[in-house]
mmCIF file of C-alpha atoms and ligand atoms in Angstrom:
data_model
loop_
_atom_site.group_PDB
_atom_site.id
_atom_site.type_symbol
_atom_site.label_atom_id
_atom_site.label_comp_id
_atom_site.label_asym_id
_atom_site.label_seq_id
_atom_site.Cartn_x
_atom_site.Cartn_y
_atom_site.Cartn_z
ATOM 1 C CA MET A 1215 -56.804 -51.132 -87.179
ATOM 2 C CA ALA A 1216 -54.565 -53.483 -84.614
ATOM 3 C CA GLU A 1217 -56.270 -53.668 -80.740
ATOM 4 C CA ARG A 1218 -54.199 -51.301 -77.998
ATOM 5 C CA PHE A 1219 -52.712 -52.779 -75.287
ATOM 6 C CA SER A 1220 -50.210 -51.621 -72.818
ATOM 7 C CA ARG A 1221 -47.072 -53.076 -71.220
ATOM 8 C CA ILE A 1222 -44.513 -52.643 -69.002
ATOM 9 C CA VAL A 1223 -41.514 -51.700 -70.847
ATOM 10 C CA GLY A 1224 -39.130 -50.577 -67.794
ATOM 11 C CA LEU A 1225 -38.762 -51.568 -64.279
ATOM 12 C CA GLY A 1226 -36.382 -50.189 -61.157
ATOM 13 C CA SER A 1227 -35.810 -49.850 -57.747
ATOM 14 C CA TYR A 1228 -34.578 -47.784 -54.982
ATOM 15 C CA VAL A 1229 -34.326 -47.818 -51.187
ATOM 16 C CA PRO A 1230 -32.014 -46.075 -48.659
ATOM 17 C CA ASP A 1231 -28.875 -47.358 -47.674
ATOM 18 C CA ARG A 1232 -29.590 -47.332 -44.080
ATOM 19 C CA VAL A 1233 -30.416 -50.153 -42.841
ATOM 20 C CA VAL A 1234 -32.306 -50.865 -39.123
ATOM 21 C CA THR A 1235 -32.521 -54.272 -37.750
ATOM 22 C CA ASN A 1236 -35.110 -55.640 -35.358
ATOM 23 C CA HIS A 1237 -32.269 -55.230 -32.952
ATOM 24 C CA ASP A 1238 -32.329 -51.996 -33.441
ATOM 25 C CA LEU A 1239 -36.241 -51.133 -33.242
ATOM 26 C CA GLY A 1240 -35.882 -52.814 -29.349
ATOM 27 C CA GLU A 1241 -33.693 -50.400 -28.284
ATOM 28 C CA TRP A 1242 -36.607 -47.548 -29.224
ATOM 29 C CA MET A 1243 -39.363 -49.954 -27.964
ATOM 30 C CA ASP A 1244 -40.519 -53.236 -26.362
ATOM 31 C CA THR A 1245 -39.761 -56.087 -28.901
ATOM 32 C CA SER A 1246 -37.413 -58.465 -30.437
ATOM 33 C CA ASP A 1247 -36.142 -59.847 -33.432
ATOM 34 C CA GLU A 1248 -37.407 -63.876 -32.348
ATOM 35 C CA TRP A 1249 -40.959 -61.544 -32.180
ATOM 36 C CA ILE A 1250 -40.938 -60.097 -35.272
ATOM 37 C CA VAL A 1251 -39.079 -62.778 -37.209
ATOM 38 C CA GLU A 1252 -41.902 -65.459 -35.735
ATOM 39 C CA ARG A 1253 -44.346 -63.373 -36.325
ATOM 40 C CA THR A 1254 -43.681 -61.752 -39.936
ATOM 41 C CA GLY A 1255 -41.032 -62.909 -41.670
ATOM 42 C CA ILE A 1256 -38.856 -59.569 -41.015
ATOM 43 C CA HIS A 1257 -35.434 -59.206 -40.555
ATOM 44 C CA GLU A 1258 -34.743 -55.606 -41.350
ATOM 45 C CA ARG A 1259 -35.776 -52.819 -43.194
ATOM 46 C CA ARG A 1260 -34.456 -49.213 -45.061
ATOM 47 C CA TRP A 1261 -35.022 -46.204 -43.410
ATOM 48 C CA VAL A 1262 -34.246 -42.502 -44.834
ATOM 49 C CA ASP A 1263 -31.572 -40.969 -42.536
ATOM 50 C CA GLU A 1264 -32.360 -39.347 -39.368
ATOM 51 C CA GLY A 1265 -32.937 -35.545 -39.934
ATOM 52 C CA ALA A 1266 -32.814 -35.753 -43.498
ATOM 53 C CA ARG A 1267 -35.325 -34.313 -44.946
ATOM 54 C CA ILE A 1268 -36.296 -36.750 -47.558
ATOM 55 C CA GLY A 1269 -39.507 -37.562 -48.606
ATOM 56 C CA SER A 1270 -41.354 -40.399 -50.790
ATOM 57 C CA SER A 1271 -40.903 -38.100 -53.929
ATOM 58 C CA ASP A 1272 -36.962 -38.382 -53.392
ATOM 59 C CA LEU A 1273 -37.208 -42.270 -53.543
ATOM 60 C CA GLY A 1274 -39.253 -42.219 -56.691
ATOM 61 C CA VAL A 1275 -37.340 -40.448 -58.299
ATOM 62 C CA GLU A 1276 -33.915 -42.652 -57.877
ATOM 63 C CA ALA A 1277 -36.699 -45.387 -58.740
ATOM 64 C CA ALA A 1278 -38.086 -43.736 -61.579
ATOM 65 C CA ARG A 1279 -35.056 -42.885 -63.726
ATOM 66 C CA ARG A 1280 -34.023 -46.486 -63.262
ATOM 67 C CA ALA A 1281 -37.073 -47.598 -64.835
ATOM 68 C CA LEU A 1282 -36.606 -44.728 -67.705
ATOM 69 C CA ASP A 1283 -32.972 -46.438 -68.041
ATOM 70 C CA ASP A 1284 -34.232 -49.715 -68.440
ATOM 71 C CA ALA A 1285 -37.385 -48.607 -70.924
ATOM 72 C CA GLY A 1286 -34.377 -46.688 -73.225
ATOM 73 C CA LEU A 1287 -36.547 -43.853 -72.786
ATOM 74 C CA ASP A 1288 -35.421 -39.721 -71.628
ATOM 75 C CA VAL A 1289 -37.839 -38.403 -69.445
ATOM 76 C CA GLY A 1290 -39.495 -35.931 -72.016
ATOM 77 C CA ASP A 1291 -40.862 -39.612 -72.830
ATOM 78 C CA VAL A 1292 -43.139 -39.485 -70.378
ATOM 79 C CA ASP A 1293 -46.465 -38.146 -71.218
ATOM 80 C CA MET A 1294 -48.668 -39.000 -68.187
ATOM 81 C CA ILE A 1295 -47.125 -39.533 -64.363
ATOM 82 C CA ILE A 1296 -49.354 -41.691 -61.678
ATOM 83 C CA PHE A 1297 -47.609 -41.856 -57.780
ATOM 84 C CA ALA A 1298 -48.604 -44.299 -55.470
ATOM 85 C CA THR A 1299 -47.905 -42.916 -52.266
ATOM 86 C CA LEU A 1300 -49.515 -43.835 -48.554
ATOM 87 C CA SER A 1301 -47.410 -41.616 -47.229
ATOM 88 C CA PRO A 1302 -47.422 -38.267 -49.166
ATOM 89 C CA ASP A 1303 -44.118 -35.756 -48.869
ATOM 90 C CA HIS A 1304 -47.007 -32.761 -47.676
ATOM 91 C CA GLN A 1305 -50.564 -32.310 -47.564
ATOM 92 C CA PHE A 1306 -51.005 -30.925 -50.721
ATOM 93 C CA PRO A 1307 -50.040 -30.948 -53.893
ATOM 94 C CA GLY A 1308 -49.590 -34.326 -54.937
ATOM 95 C CA THR A 1309 -46.680 -35.674 -54.503
ATOM 96 C CA GLY A 1310 -46.304 -36.775 -57.869
ATOM 97 C CA VAL A 1311 -46.033 -32.792 -58.755
ATOM 98 C CA PHE A 1312 -42.782 -32.394 -57.025
ATOM 99 C CA LEU A 1313 -41.963 -35.961 -58.645
ATOM 100 C CA GLN A 1314 -42.279 -33.983 -61.971
ATOM 101 C CA GLN A 1315 -40.469 -31.055 -61.025
ATOM 102 C CA LYS A 1316 -37.488 -33.238 -59.087
ATOM 103 C CA LEU A 1317 -37.473 -34.764 -63.129
ATOM 104 C CA GLY A 1318 -37.219 -31.593 -65.018
ATOM 105 C CA LEU A 1319 -40.094 -32.869 -66.840
ATOM 106 C CA GLY A 1320 -42.438 -29.877 -68.512
ATOM 107 C CA PRO A 1321 -46.565 -29.479 -67.751
ATOM 108 C CA ARG A 1322 -48.322 -33.058 -68.504
ATOM 109 C CA PRO A 1323 -51.036 -35.114 -66.781
ATOM 110 C CA VAL A 1324 -49.857 -36.217 -63.133
ATOM 111 C CA LEU A 1325 -52.478 -38.443 -61.082
ATOM 112 C CA ASP A 1326 -51.518 -39.062 -57.750
ATOM 113 C CA ILE A 1327 -52.987 -42.795 -55.874
ATOM 114 C CA ARG A 1328 -54.053 -43.202 -52.474
ATOM 115 C CA GLN A 1329 -54.791 -46.514 -53.066
ATOM 116 C CA GLN A 1330 -51.809 -47.659 -50.138
ATOM 117 C CA CYS A 1331 -50.451 -50.601 -50.460
ATOM 118 C CA THR A 1332 -52.793 -51.805 -53.157
ATOM 119 C CA GLY A 1333 -51.977 -48.133 -55.009
ATOM 120 C CA PHE A 1334 -49.316 -50.100 -57.278
ATOM 121 C CA VAL A 1335 -51.930 -52.185 -58.692
ATOM 122 C CA TYR A 1336 -54.750 -49.232 -58.663
ATOM 123 C CA GLY A 1337 -52.036 -47.413 -60.134
ATOM 124 C CA LEU A 1338 -51.269 -50.053 -63.237
ATOM 125 C CA ALA A 1339 -55.072 -50.592 -63.741
ATOM 126 C CA THR A 1340 -55.339 -46.841 -64.526
ATOM 127 C CA ALA A 1341 -52.102 -46.257 -66.497
ATOM 128 C CA ASP A 1342 -53.884 -49.409 -68.650
ATOM 129 C CA ALA A 1343 -56.676 -47.607 -68.956
ATOM 130 C CA TYR A 1344 -55.489 -44.333 -70.118
ATOM 131 C CA ILE A 1345 -53.320 -45.982 -72.823
ATOM 132 C CA ARG A 1346 -55.725 -48.144 -74.133
ATOM 133 C CA THR A 1347 -58.742 -45.250 -74.630
ATOM 134 C CA GLY A 1348 -55.588 -43.206 -76.579
ATOM 135 C CA MET A 1349 -55.081 -40.622 -73.546
ATOM 136 C CA ALA A 1350 -51.760 -41.581 -73.043
ATOM 137 C CA GLU A 1351 -49.155 -43.569 -74.800
ATOM 138 C CA ARG A 1352 -45.733 -43.949 -72.086
ATOM 139 C CA VAL A 1353 -47.420 -43.870 -68.023
ATOM 140 C CA LEU A 1354 -44.285 -43.235 -65.730
ATOM 141 C CA LEU A 1355 -45.516 -45.455 -62.701
ATOM 142 C CA VAL A 1356 -43.875 -44.921 -59.267
ATOM 143 C CA GLY A 1357 -45.155 -46.264 -55.801
ATOM 144 C CA ALA A 1358 -42.659 -44.646 -53.189
ATOM 145 C CA GLU A 1359 -42.723 -44.314 -49.464
ATOM 146 C CA VAL A 1360 -40.518 -42.879 -46.711
ATOM 147 C CA HIS A 1361 -42.740 -44.723 -43.462
ATOM 148 C CA SER A 1362 -39.977 -44.272 -41.103
ATOM 149 C CA THR A 1363 -40.824 -40.420 -40.010
ATOM 150 C CA GLY A 1364 -44.446 -40.872 -38.982
ATOM 151 C CA LEU A 1365 -44.022 -44.427 -37.020
ATOM 152 C CA ASP A 1366 -44.860 -44.431 -32.892
ATOM 153 C CA ARG A 1367 -41.237 -45.617 -31.885
ATOM 154 C CA SER A 1368 -42.500 -46.070 -28.306
ATOM 155 C CA THR A 1369 -43.846 -48.800 -27.432
ATOM 156 C CA ARG A 1370 -47.092 -47.955 -27.769
ATOM 157 C CA GLY A 1371 -46.924 -48.545 -31.838
ATOM 158 C CA ARG A 1372 -45.144 -51.101 -31.690
ATOM 159 C CA ASP A 1373 -47.510 -53.662 -33.571
ATOM 160 C CA VAL A 1374 -47.431 -50.341 -36.882
ATOM 161 C CA THR A 1375 -43.743 -49.298 -36.410
ATOM 162 C CA VAL A 1376 -41.880 -52.905 -36.861
ATOM 163 C CA LEU A 1377 -43.829 -53.871 -39.597
ATOM 164 C CA PHE A 1378 -42.593 -51.030 -42.257
ATOM 165 C CA GLY A 1379 -39.230 -49.524 -44.425
ATOM 166 C CA ASP A 1380 -38.905 -47.038 -46.867
ATOM 167 C CA GLY A 1381 -38.536 -47.972 -50.339
ATOM 168 C CA ALA A 1382 -39.461 -46.537 -54.209
ATOM 169 C CA GLY A 1383 -40.359 -49.326 -57.112
ATOM 170 C CA ALA A 1384 -41.066 -48.216 -60.387
ATOM 171 C CA ALA A 1385 -42.793 -49.332 -64.144
ATOM 172 C CA VAL A 1386 -42.785 -47.710 -67.391
ATOM 173 C CA VAL A 1387 -46.115 -48.482 -69.040
ATOM 174 C CA ALA A 1388 -46.454 -47.583 -72.579
ATOM 175 C CA ALA A 1389 -48.496 -48.599 -75.763
ATOM 176 C CA THR A 1390 -48.566 -51.936 -77.497
ATOM 177 C CA ASP A 1391 -50.439 -54.315 -80.081
ATOM 178 C CA ASP A 1392 -48.603 -56.802 -79.271
ATOM 179 C CA PRO A 1393 -51.480 -59.388 -77.428
ATOM 180 C CA ALA A 1394 -47.928 -61.955 -76.723
ATOM 181 C CA ARG A 1395 -46.938 -59.327 -73.841
ATOM 182 C CA ARG A 1396 -49.598 -56.989 -72.382
ATOM 183 C CA LEU A 1397 -51.518 -56.513 -69.472
ATOM 184 C CA LEU A 1398 -54.110 -58.688 -69.514
ATOM 185 C CA SER A 1399 -56.819 -57.257 -67.154
ATOM 186 C CA ALA A 1400 -56.766 -55.686 -63.222
ATOM 187 C CA HIS A 1401 -59.741 -56.577 -60.951
ATOM 188 C CA LEU A 1402 -60.121 -53.789 -58.026
ATOM 189 C CA TYR A 1403 -61.904 -54.044 -54.800
ATOM 190 C CA ALA A 1404 -62.644 -51.535 -51.674
ATOM 191 C CA ASP A 1405 -64.404 -52.087 -48.956
ATOM 192 C CA GLY A 1406 -65.134 -48.713 -46.731
ATOM 193 C CA ARG A 1407 -66.934 -50.397 -43.932
ATOM 194 C CA PHE A 1408 -62.962 -51.677 -42.645
ATOM 195 C CA ALA A 1409 -61.621 -47.902 -43.310
ATOM 196 C CA LYS A 1410 -61.089 -47.481 -39.521
ATOM 197 C CA ASP A 1411 -59.227 -51.124 -38.895
ATOM 198 C CA LEU A 1412 -55.988 -49.508 -40.704
ATOM 199 C CA TRP A 1413 -55.650 -45.692 -40.957
ATOM 200 C CA LEU A 1414 -54.514 -42.351 -39.674
ATOM 201 C CA ASP A 1415 -56.800 -40.162 -37.491
ATOM 202 C CA GLY A 1416 -54.804 -37.016 -37.089
ATOM 203 C CA MET A 1417 -54.415 -33.996 -39.578
ATOM 204 C CA CYS A 1418 -58.133 -34.588 -40.061
ATOM 205 C CA ALA A 1419 -59.905 -31.815 -42.373
ATOM 206 C CA ALA A 1420 -63.030 -33.222 -40.852
ATOM 207 C CA ARG A 1421 -62.563 -31.511 -37.347
ATOM 208 C CA ARG A 1422 -61.071 -28.130 -36.529
ATOM 209 C CA PRO A 1423 -58.345 -28.075 -35.639
ATOM 210 C CA PRO A 1424 -57.173 -30.659 -37.845
ATOM 211 C CA LEU A 1425 -54.395 -31.778 -35.173
ATOM 212 C CA SER A 1426 -54.748 -30.609 -31.519
ATOM 213 C CA VAL A 1427 -52.502 -31.228 -28.674
ATOM 214 C CA GLU A 1428 -55.136 -33.947 -27.005
ATOM 215 C CA ASP A 1429 -54.453 -35.564 -30.624
ATOM 216 C CA LEU A 1430 -50.868 -35.718 -30.251
ATOM 217 C CA GLU A 1431 -50.678 -37.173 -27.123
ATOM 218 C CA GLN A 1432 -52.883 -39.337 -27.696
ATOM 219 C CA GLY A 1433 -50.870 -40.680 -30.592
ATOM 220 C CA ARG A 1434 -53.210 -39.801 -33.167
ATOM 221 C CA LEU A 1435 -50.880 -38.159 -35.451
ATOM 222 C CA TYR A 1436 -49.818 -41.889 -35.873
ATOM 223 C CA PRO A 1437 -51.144 -45.377 -37.699
ATOM 224 C CA ARG A 1438 -53.753 -47.913 -35.605
ATOM 225 C CA MET A 1439 -54.204 -50.871 -36.720
ATOM 226 C CA ASN A 1440 -56.253 -53.770 -35.822
ATOM 227 C CA GLY A 1441 -53.988 -56.135 -37.217
ATOM 228 C CA ARG A 1442 -55.653 -59.551 -36.498
ATOM 229 C CA LYS A 1443 -58.348 -58.200 -38.311
ATOM 230 C CA VAL A 1444 -56.228 -57.089 -41.331
ATOM 231 C CA PHE A 1445 -54.583 -60.679 -41.603
ATOM 232 C CA LYS A 1446 -57.736 -62.158 -41.615
ATOM 233 C CA HIS A 1447 -59.304 -60.476 -44.676
ATOM 234 C CA ALA A 1448 -56.228 -60.651 -46.318
ATOM 235 C CA VAL A 1449 -55.245 -64.420 -46.514
ATOM 236 C CA THR A 1450 -59.298 -64.820 -47.386
ATOM 237 C CA ARG A 1451 -59.469 -61.592 -50.343
ATOM 238 C CA MET A 1452 -55.946 -61.874 -51.773
ATOM 239 C CA PRO A 1453 -56.892 -65.722 -53.111
ATOM 240 C CA GLU A 1454 -60.452 -65.156 -53.785
ATOM 241 C CA VAL A 1455 -59.094 -61.841 -56.245
ATOM 242 C CA ALA A 1456 -55.953 -64.328 -57.662
ATOM 243 C CA ARG A 1457 -58.637 -66.867 -58.656
ATOM 244 C CA GLU A 1458 -60.808 -64.397 -60.194
ATOM 245 C CA ALA A 1459 -58.079 -62.699 -62.617
ATOM 246 C CA LEU A 1460 -57.016 -66.625 -63.591
ATOM 247 C CA ALA A 1461 -60.476 -67.546 -64.094
ATOM 248 C CA ALA A 1462 -60.892 -63.987 -66.931
ATOM 249 C CA HIS A 1463 -58.624 -65.552 -68.979
ATOM 250 C CA GLY A 1464 -59.541 -69.042 -68.742
ATOM 251 C CA CYS A 1465 -55.912 -69.856 -66.847
ATOM 252 C CA GLY A 1466 -55.007 -72.241 -63.540
ATOM 253 C CA VAL A 1467 -52.803 -71.790 -61.313
ATOM 254 C CA GLU A 1468 -50.166 -74.341 -63.048
ATOM 255 C CA ASP A 1469 -50.155 -71.120 -65.725
ATOM 256 C CA ILE A 1470 -48.182 -68.561 -63.345
ATOM 257 C CA ASP A 1471 -44.813 -68.168 -64.077
ATOM 258 C CA LEU A 1472 -44.737 -65.672 -61.310
ATOM 259 C CA LEU A 1473 -46.822 -64.810 -58.137
ATOM 260 C CA VAL A 1474 -46.037 -61.369 -56.534
ATOM 261 C CA CYS A 1475 -48.173 -60.278 -53.201
ATOM 262 C CA HIS A 1476 -47.462 -57.043 -51.534
ATOM 263 C CA GLN A 1477 -45.317 -57.308 -48.953
ATOM 264 C CA ALA A 1478 -47.211 -57.031 -45.910
ATOM 265 C CA ASN A 1479 -46.423 -60.361 -43.432
ATOM 266 C CA LEU A 1480 -44.302 -63.388 -44.924
ATOM 267 C CA ARG A 1481 -47.041 -65.037 -43.221
ATOM 268 C CA ILE A 1482 -49.880 -64.020 -44.695
ATOM 269 C CA ASN A 1483 -47.804 -64.478 -48.104
ATOM 270 C CA GLU A 1484 -47.371 -67.417 -47.379
ATOM 271 C CA LEU A 1485 -50.661 -68.522 -46.704
ATOM 272 C CA VAL A 1486 -52.091 -66.946 -49.536
ATOM 273 C CA GLN A 1487 -49.397 -69.130 -51.558
ATOM 274 C CA GLN A 1488 -50.660 -72.360 -50.140
ATOM 275 C CA ALA A 1489 -54.048 -71.599 -50.811
ATOM 276 C CA LEU A 1490 -53.672 -71.176 -54.016
ATOM 277 C CA GLY A 1491 -50.915 -74.268 -54.317
ATOM 278 C CA ILE A 1492 -48.099 -72.224 -56.175
ATOM 279 C CA PRO A 1493 -45.175 -74.055 -55.013
ATOM 280 C CA PRO A 1494 -42.255 -71.446 -53.945
ATOM 281 C CA GLU A 1495 -40.046 -71.167 -56.620
ATOM 282 C CA LYS A 1496 -43.246 -69.309 -58.714
ATOM 283 C CA VAL A 1497 -43.123 -66.569 -55.754
ATOM 284 C CA HIS A 1498 -40.636 -63.742 -55.267
ATOM 285 C CA ASN A 1499 -40.828 -61.940 -51.820
ATOM 286 C CA ASN A 1500 -37.887 -59.920 -49.740
ATOM 287 C CA ILE A 1501 -40.125 -58.483 -46.692
ATOM 288 C CA GLN A 1502 -37.380 -60.219 -45.054
ATOM 289 C CA ARG A 1503 -35.134 -57.256 -45.510
ATOM 290 C CA TYR A 1504 -37.097 -54.669 -46.427
ATOM 291 C CA GLY A 1505 -40.421 -54.723 -44.284
ATOM 292 C CA ASN A 1506 -43.850 -53.446 -45.609
ATOM 293 C CA THR A 1507 -42.836 -50.841 -48.478
ATOM 294 C CA THR A 1508 -46.519 -50.583 -49.048
ATOM 295 C CA ALA A 1509 -47.150 -48.860 -52.784
ATOM 296 C CA ALA A 1510 -43.153 -49.766 -53.588
ATOM 297 C CA SER A 1511 -43.632 -53.478 -52.718
ATOM 298 C CA ILE A 1512 -44.857 -55.120 -55.629
ATOM 299 C CA PRO A 1513 -42.555 -52.690 -58.176
ATOM 300 C CA LEU A 1514 -39.211 -53.608 -55.851
ATOM 301 C CA CYS A 1515 -39.878 -57.490 -55.940
ATOM 302 C CA LEU A 1516 -40.660 -57.626 -59.767
ATOM 303 C CA ASP A 1517 -37.844 -55.761 -60.440
ATOM 304 C CA GLU A 1518 -35.437 -57.725 -58.254
ATOM 305 C CA ALA A 1519 -36.731 -61.411 -59.602
ATOM 306 C CA ARG A 1520 -36.141 -60.271 -62.864
ATOM 307 C CA ARG A 1521 -32.300 -59.337 -61.546
ATOM 308 C CA GLU A 1522 -32.691 -62.562 -60.225
ATOM 309 C CA GLY A 1523 -33.418 -64.166 -63.489
ATOM 310 C CA LYS A 1524 -36.542 -65.196 -61.816
ATOM 311 C CA LEU A 1525 -38.709 -63.098 -64.386
ATOM 312 C CA HIS A 1526 -38.526 -63.587 -68.347
ATOM 313 C CA PRO A 1527 -40.392 -62.155 -71.560
ATOM 314 C CA GLY A 1528 -43.486 -63.575 -72.257
ATOM 315 C CA ASP A 1529 -43.891 -65.122 -68.628
ATOM 316 C CA LEU A 1530 -47.202 -65.184 -66.838
ATOM 317 C CA VAL A 1531 -47.246 -62.809 -64.070
ATOM 318 C CA LEU A 1532 -49.943 -62.063 -61.352
ATOM 319 C CA LEU A 1533 -49.632 -59.411 -59.097
ATOM 320 C CA VAL A 1534 -52.149 -59.164 -55.677
ATOM 321 C CA ALA A 1535 -52.059 -56.646 -52.798
ATOM 322 C CA PHE A 1536 -54.418 -56.179 -49.705
ATOM 323 C CA GLY A 1537 -53.934 -52.715 -47.817
ATOM 324 C CA ALA A 1538 -56.268 -49.921 -45.588
ATOM 325 C CA GLY A 1539 -59.378 -49.246 -46.592
ATOM 326 C CA PHE A 1540 -60.147 -52.355 -47.185
ATOM 327 C CA THR A 1541 -58.349 -52.516 -50.776
ATOM 328 C CA TRP A 1542 -57.563 -55.369 -52.481
ATOM 329 C CA GLY A 1543 -56.745 -56.296 -56.471
ATOM 330 C CA ALA A 1544 -55.071 -58.798 -58.636
ATOM 331 C CA VAL A 1545 -53.564 -57.521 -62.197
ATOM 332 C CA LEU A 1546 -52.819 -60.936 -64.620
ATOM 333 C CA LEU A 1547 -50.488 -59.685 -66.942
ATOM 334 C CA ARG A 1548 -47.860 -61.261 -69.908
ATOM 335 C CA PHE A 1549 -44.400 -59.804 -69.014
HETATM 336 N N1 ACO B 775 -43.000 -56.693 -30.497
HETATM 337 C C1 ACO B 775 -43.377 -57.404 -29.610
HETATM 338 N N2 ACO B 775 -44.677 -57.911 -29.038
HETATM 339 C C2 ACO B 775 -45.682 -57.831 -29.535
HETATM 340 C C3 ACO B 775 -45.230 -56.516 -30.837
HETATM 341 C C4 ACO B 775 -44.117 -56.125 -30.934
HETATM 342 N N3 ACO B 775 -43.208 -55.480 -32.164
HETATM 343 N N4 ACO B 775 -46.441 -55.960 -31.350
HETATM 344 C C5 ACO B 775 -47.719 -56.787 -30.592
HETATM 345 N N5 ACO B 775 -47.149 -57.088 -29.554
HETATM 346 C C6 ACO B 775 -47.824 -58.042 -28.361
HETATM 347 C C7 ACO B 775 -49.139 -57.466 -28.166
HETATM 348 O O1 ACO B 775 -49.365 -56.267 -27.364
HETATM 349 C C8 ACO B 775 -49.280 -59.122 -27.718
HETATM 350 O O2 ACO B 775 -49.598 -59.000 -26.614
HETATM 351 P P1 ACO B 775 -50.299 -59.283 -25.524
HETATM 352 O O3 ACO B 775 -50.876 -60.700 -25.789
HETATM 353 O O4 ACO B 775 -49.671 -59.611 -24.354
HETATM 354 O O5 ACO B 775 -51.422 -58.486 -25.736
HETATM 355 C C9 ACO B 775 -48.998 -59.864 -28.148
HETATM 356 O O6 ACO B 775 -47.838 -59.179 -28.810
HETATM 357 C C10 ACO B 775 -50.163 -61.129 -29.632
HETATM 358 O O7 ACO B 775 -50.276 -58.901 -30.318
HETATM 359 P P2 ACO B 775 -51.294 -59.684 -31.632
HETATM 360 O O8 ACO B 775 -51.619 -58.387 -32.314
HETATM 361 O O9 ACO B 775 -52.681 -60.389 -31.135
HETATM 362 O O10 ACO B 775 -49.997 -59.930 -31.942
HETATM 363 P P3 ACO B 775 -50.674 -61.064 -33.615
HETATM 364 O O11 ACO B 775 -50.607 -62.207 -33.741
HETATM 365 O O12 ACO B 775 -52.065 -60.828 -34.638
HETATM 366 O O13 ACO B 775 -49.464 -60.315 -35.127
HETATM 367 C C11 ACO B 775 -49.197 -58.665 -36.617
HETATM 368 C C12 ACO B 775 -49.440 -59.008 -35.056
HETATM 369 C C13 ACO B 775 -47.688 -59.492 -36.955
HETATM 370 C C14 ACO B 775 -49.287 -56.881 -36.603
HETATM 371 C C15 ACO B 775 -50.548 -59.666 -37.377
HETATM 372 O O14 ACO B 775 -51.524 -59.042 -36.787
HETATM 373 C C16 ACO B 775 -49.945 -58.877 -38.897
HETATM 374 O O15 ACO B 775 -49.825 -59.154 -39.258
HETATM 375 N N6 ACO B 775 -51.491 -58.394 -39.372
HETATM 376 C C17 ACO B 775 -51.454 -57.926 -40.743
HETATM 377 C C18 ACO B 775 -50.689 -56.662 -40.808
HETATM 378 C C19 ACO B 775 -51.114 -56.361 -42.226
HETATM 379 O O16 ACO B 775 -50.774 -56.591 -43.335
HETATM 380 N N7 ACO B 775 -51.243 -54.957 -42.152
HETATM 381 C C20 ACO B 775 -51.151 -54.493 -43.705
HETATM 382 C C21 ACO B 775 -50.061 -52.747 -43.335
HETATM 383 S S1 ACO B 775 -50.441 -52.091 -44.632
HETATM 384 C C22 ACO B 775 -51.257 -51.133 -45.420
HETATM 385 O O17 ACO B 775 -52.267 -51.066 -46.185
HETATM 386 C C23 ACO B 775 -50.436 -49.389 -45.121
#
C-alpha cells in the first residue's frame, strides 16, 4: 500500500475592512508612527468595527469558506476542524465549535489549539498526524484572531497594543499518496519556564474570584510582555528550528523556494532571514499592513504569497513560528 501523507489543497484568508494606522493609535496613547515603524515595521493593522460583536470564529468562517472554495470542496467534505487562536470567542467552549456551527457542519471532531503565535504550525502538525494515521481525510485548519477588543489602549499597554491586528487564515489539509507534494515534517517545541514573559494573568481559574476589581485596576485583563526577552529568544529559536527542519531532509537553505515566518516584528524576521542567509525574494512578510495576527499570520502570508505569484505547486516551503509559552516550531513542506 502506498504511504499516506498530507498536503495543503486549499488556502483562504480574511481581514476586517477597518484600517487602523499608527497615527490612529497615537490618539489613544503616547506613541508615534516613527517609533512603531522603526521598532516593528508595522504601518497599519486591521481591527474589527467598534462594538460589532465580531469574534475569531466570524473572521475564521470567512477564511474557511475561501479555503474550501480554493480546494474545490464543499463544507460537508471536511471531516475534522482544528481551530488555533489566542483570542477565543468565549472562555469555553472552544472557538472551533462556533466555527462549525457557522459553517453548518454536522457532528465531527473539533479541536482547539492554544499555542498562540505557533498555533498554525502546531495545527498543521496535528492535521498531518491525524491524516497519516488514517483518523482523518480532510482537515479544515483555521487560525483566527480578534485581538483589538482585548488590548489596553492607554499608554500603559502601548508596547503590546501597537503590535496586534485582527485577521484569519485557513488551510484545507488532505490525504495524498503523492510524495512530491506533501508536508515533509514538523518540529515543535515549548519551554514553560518563559510562560509569564508573554501572558494574560486575569480571568484566572486558579484563584477566586477569577477576575477582581484589583485585576481590572492593575490592567491584568490585558496581555503583558517582556518584549526584549521575547525578541532575544525569537531570533535564536527560529533559525535553530528552521535549520533542524532542513537538516532532517538533507536540504540546504539554497533549496528553499519560500520562507514564511510568523509575523511578530519585521526586525525579528529580517534577523532570522539574515541568520539563515535567505535572499529577500524568497521571503514573504506582510506585517507592515496587518500587524501581528498571531495564529492567522502564517496562512495570511501563504495565501497572499500565492496570489502574488510567489508560491507555486511543488515549491519547498519553510514555515517558522515563535510565540507565547514560549512555543516555537517549523514545518517543511512541498506545496
Ligand atoms: N510607543 C512609544 N514608545 C514606546 C512604545 C510605543 N508603542 N512601547 C514602548 N515604548 C517605550 C518604552 O516605554 C521605553 O521607554 P523608556 O526608554 O523611556 O523606558 C522605550 O520605548 C524602549 O522600550 P523597549 O521595550 O526597550 O523597546 P524595544 O526596542 O525592546 O522594542 C518591542 C519593543 C517592539 C515590543 C520589541 O521588544 C519586540 O518586538 N519584542 C518582541 C515582541 C514580540 O515578538 N511579541 C510576540 C508577541 S506574539 C505572541 O506570541 C502572542
